[in-house]
Amino acid sequence: AAPADPAPVFQRSLPPRGHRQPQDTAQGCRDRASADLVRAADSPAGQPRWRYEHSAAAWTHRANLLDRIEAGLLARRTQDAIDDY
């Protein structure tokens, strides 16, 4: 017997369009970065502060990456619309 097609299982596991978790959006990542910077400011110097600062930088980097992905997808959709016209 042929193996079952894994695509339907994968498609069911994706959240509905527009219902992403906060950490999967650029704004959600920026919100987390801001919260970590507040925690860093409230933490004593050393390891605790560094952890929050590092986390904020990582969330900011992720937000920028998500912005670039969204911009690329928008450009592709726009070009597809132009090509179909």
Tab-separated table of C-alpha atoms in Angstrom:
chain	number	residue	atom	x	y	z
A	1	ALA	CA	0.000	0.000	0.000
A	2	ALA	CA	1.202	3.516	-0.783
A	3	PRO	CA	2.032	5.777	2.164
A	4	ALA	CA	-0.606	8.333	3.102
A	5	ASP	CA	-0.139	11.856	1.777
A	6	PRO	CA	1.274	13.995	4.654
A	7	ALA	CA	0.049	17.293	3.159
A	8	PRO	CA	-3.506	17.165	4.582
A	9	VAL	CA	-2.147	16.606	8.096
A	10	PHE	CA	0.256	19.524	7.708
A	11	GLN	CA	-2.453	21.820	6.364
A	12	ARG	CA	-4.746	21.050	9.302
A	13	SER	CA	-1.982	21.928	11.760
A	14	LEU	CA	-1.637	25.481	10.446
A	15	PRO	CA	-3.662	28.182	12.195
A	16	PRO	CA	-6.358	29.882	10.117
A	17	ARG	CA	-5.053	32.834	8.105
A	18	GLY	CA	-4.961	35.945	10.287
A	19	HIS	CA	-4.942	33.978	13.553
A	20	ARG	CA	-1.225	33.826	14.252
A	21	GLN	CA	0.303	33.672	17.693
A	22	PRO	CA	1.784	36.998	18.892
A	23	GLN	CA	5.348	35.684	18.566
A	24	ASP	CA	4.621	34.937	14.895
A	25	THR	CA	3.943	38.583	14.047
A	26	ALA	CA	6.395	41.469	13.818
A	27	GLN	CA	4.345	43.561	16.249
A	28	GLY	CA	4.098	40.695	18.735
A	29	CYS	CA	7.877	40.294	18.622
A	30	ARG	CA	8.375	44.030	19.172
A	31	ASP	CA	6.002	43.908	22.148
A	32	ARG	CA	8.052	41.105	23.681
A	33	ALA	CA	11.270	43.023	23.026
A	34	SER	CA	9.854	46.094	24.772
A	35	ALA	CA	8.761	44.018	27.761
A	36	ASP	CA	12.221	42.465	28.017
A	37	LEU	CA	13.863	45.910	27.925
A	38	VAL	CA	11.630	47.019	30.812
A	39	ARG	CA	12.634	43.891	32.748
A	40	ALA	CA	16.305	44.597	31.953
A	41	ALA	CA	15.996	48.137	33.321
A	42	ASP	CA	14.440	46.747	36.514
A	43	SER	CA	17.098	44.043	36.933
A	44	PRO	CA	20.389	44.341	38.774
A	45	ALA	CA	23.510	44.555	36.652
A	46	GLY	CA	25.054	41.336	35.476
A	47	GLN	CA	23.522	38.105	34.263
A	48	PRO	CA	19.805	38.880	34.771
A	49	ARG	CA	20.065	42.201	32.941
A	50	TRP	CA	22.164	40.715	30.141
A	51	ARG	CA	19.646	37.892	29.598
A	52	TYR	CA	16.771	40.343	29.142
A	53	GLU	CA	18.818	42.626	26.884
A	54	HIS	CA	19.881	39.660	24.767
A	55	SER	CA	16.288	38.418	24.585
A	56	ALA	CA	15.079	41.874	23.508
A	57	ALA	CA	17.686	41.957	20.742
A	58	ALA	CA	16.625	38.501	19.546
A	59	TRP	CA	12.931	39.491	19.485
A	60	THR	CA	13.801	42.666	17.561
A	61	HIS	CA	15.806	40.656	15.058
A	62	ARG	CA	12.877	38.251	14.608
A	63	ALA	CA	10.481	41.186	14.096
A	64	ASN	CA	12.737	42.605	11.389
A	65	LEU	CA	12.961	39.212	9.715
A	66	LEU	CA	9.173	38.818	9.743
A	67	ASP	CA	8.820	42.315	8.256
A	68	ARG	CA	11.175	41.376	5.390
A	69	ILE	CA	9.259	38.144	4.754
A	70	GLU	CA	5.928	40.004	4.682
A	71	ALA	CA	7.362	42.631	2.314
A	72	GLY	CA	8.621	39.891	-0.007
A	73	LEU	CA	5.266	38.132	0.001
A	74	LEU	CA	3.459	41.393	-0.728
A	75	ALA	CA	5.838	42.149	-3.597
A	76	ARG	CA	5.297	38.665	-5.022
A	77	ARG	CA	1.485	38.989	-4.778
A	78	THR	CA	1.648	42.407	-6.426
A	79	GLN	CA	3.815	41.099	-9.249
A	80	ASP	CA	1.522	38.093	-9.728
A	81	ALA	CA	-1.471	40.441	-9.963
A	82	ILE	CA	0.331	42.547	-12.564
A	83	ASP	CA	1.339	39.459	-14.540
A	84	ASP	CA	-2.255	38.140	-14.470
A	85	TYR	CA	-3.636	41.456	-15.690
